[in-house]
Amino acid sequence: MPRMLDLLAAAVAPDRCLHCRAAARLGAPLCDACRRALPWLGTDGCLRCGLPRACLRRRCPARGAAFSGAWAPLAYEGPARALALAAKEHAARRVAPWLAAAMTARAPAALLAGTEAVVPVPPDPARLRRRGEDHAGLLGAHVARAVGLPCLPLLARARSAPAQHAQDRAGRRRLAAPDVLAPPPATVLLVDDVHTTGATLGAAAGALRAAGARRVVALTALRTLR
């Protein structure tokens, strides 16, 4: 009977694809065509910065970062970009379980090895008030459940930071470190939605390491390739 009700609901009011607005399967964030067009990333790229190519150590964008590894299953392009924007603005609860499943099903075992807890990147206070949803926290909770680790909201931001796209490279590097609310475990899996320049992840990882974590690795849903 529940299955019949699901089919009836899908026929009467089908979900809409977050990218092209075509009808999607019940509960799915994308239609079948957009799902097939997703820009998946492999695990043979640089596990230091998350880019889908091998990096020379001295040229790796994350060579000085406080996190020791990073990876994402999707490039921030096409239908995947629509997922990220929807998760931030209006569809976090619909998108987070799907993204978390993609992150954990494809994550390199070497990245996750030895991690003791998931720590979400803290929300920006002003954006949290506007959107009403901590999308990184929601994503972190689903990731933690999938990998069997506790989700610990150990980080908080006291004030809002300027948007990264409005800053130059030096300004992004100077992003204020969040506050650490309690001592972290030795090895932390840091979770966020998008890995752009690495400045936000680096600031969060630096705060955790200063508070006692020995190793911090970053797992995000999407990676920008510019």
PDB file of N, CA, C and O in Angstrom, residues 12 60 68 76 87 97 153 173 198 221 225:
ATOM      1  N   VAL A  12       0.518  12.523  -9.548  1.00  0.00           N
ATOM      2  CA  VAL A  12      -0.263  13.740  -9.351  1.00  0.00           C
ATOM      3  C   VAL A  12       0.633  14.971  -9.239  1.00  0.00           C
ATOM      4  O   VAL A  12       0.358  16.014  -9.826  1.00  0.00           O
ATOM      5  N   CYS A  60      51.132  21.888  -5.982  1.00  0.00           N
ATOM      6  CA  CYS A  60      49.790  21.535  -5.528  1.00  0.00           C
ATOM      7  C   CYS A  60      49.154  22.746  -4.845  1.00  0.00           C
ATOM      8  O   CYS A  60      49.775  23.369  -3.970  1.00  0.00           O
ATOM      9  N   SER A  68      45.265  17.596   5.405  1.00  0.00           N
ATOM     10  CA  SER A  68      46.277  16.752   4.783  1.00  0.00           C
ATOM     11  C   SER A  68      45.760  15.998   3.570  1.00  0.00           C
ATOM     12  O   SER A  68      46.529  15.305   2.896  1.00  0.00           O
ATOM     13  N   TYR A  76      32.086  20.958  -9.847  1.00  0.00           N
ATOM     14  CA  TYR A  76      31.078  22.015  -9.665  1.00  0.00           C
ATOM     15  C   TYR A  76      30.689  22.563 -11.043  1.00  0.00           C
ATOM     16  O   TYR A  76      31.038  23.664 -11.428  1.00  0.00           O
ATOM     17  N   ALA A  87      20.904  23.169  -2.564  1.00  0.00           N
ATOM     18  CA  ALA A  87      21.174  22.777  -1.181  1.00  0.00           C
ATOM     19  C   ALA A  87      21.395  23.993  -0.294  1.00  0.00           C
ATOM     20  O   ALA A  87      21.017  24.006   0.874  1.00  0.00           O
ATOM     21  N   PRO A  97      20.818  14.048   1.571  1.00  0.00           N
ATOM     22  CA  PRO A  97      21.002  12.589   1.610  1.00  0.00           C
ATOM     23  C   PRO A  97      21.614  12.044   0.326  1.00  0.00           C
ATOM     24  O   PRO A  97      22.453  11.138   0.363  1.00  0.00           O
ATOM     25  N   PRO A 153      29.516  18.862  16.086  1.00  0.00           N
ATOM     26  CA  PRO A 153      29.527  20.280  15.677  1.00  0.00           C
ATOM     27  C   PRO A 153      30.490  21.079  16.554  1.00  0.00           C
ATOM     28  O   PRO A 153      30.086  21.855  17.420  1.00  0.00           O
ATOM     29  N   ARG A 173      42.974  33.855   1.752  1.00  0.00           N
ATOM     30  CA  ARG A 173      43.893  33.175   2.663  1.00  0.00           C
ATOM     31  C   ARG A 173      43.765  33.704   4.092  1.00  0.00           C
ATOM     32  O   ARG A 173      44.091  33.015   5.047  1.00  0.00           O
ATOM     33  N   GLY A 198      39.791  26.362  -1.166  1.00  0.00           N
ATOM     34  CA  GLY A 198      40.367  25.670  -0.023  1.00  0.00           C
ATOM     35  C   GLY A 198      40.568  26.568   1.186  1.00  0.00           C
ATOM     36  O   GLY A 198      41.001  26.107   2.243  1.00  0.00           O
ATOM     37  N   ALA A 221      31.159  17.649  -1.302  1.00  0.00           N
ATOM     38  CA  ALA A 221      30.319  17.076  -2.357  1.00  0.00           C
ATOM     39  C   ALA A 221      30.806  17.472  -3.742  1.00  0.00           C
ATOM     40  O   ALA A 221      30.729  16.680  -4.680  1.00  0.00           O
ATOM     41  N   LEU A 225      36.929  23.357 -10.527  1.00  0.00           N
ATOM     42  CA  LEU A 225      38.110  22.935 -11.278  1.00  0.00           C
ATOM     43  C   LEU A 225      38.906  24.091 -11.842  1.00  0.00           C
ATOM     44  O   LEU A 225      39.939  23.881 -12.478  1.00  0.00           O
TER      45      LEU A 225
END
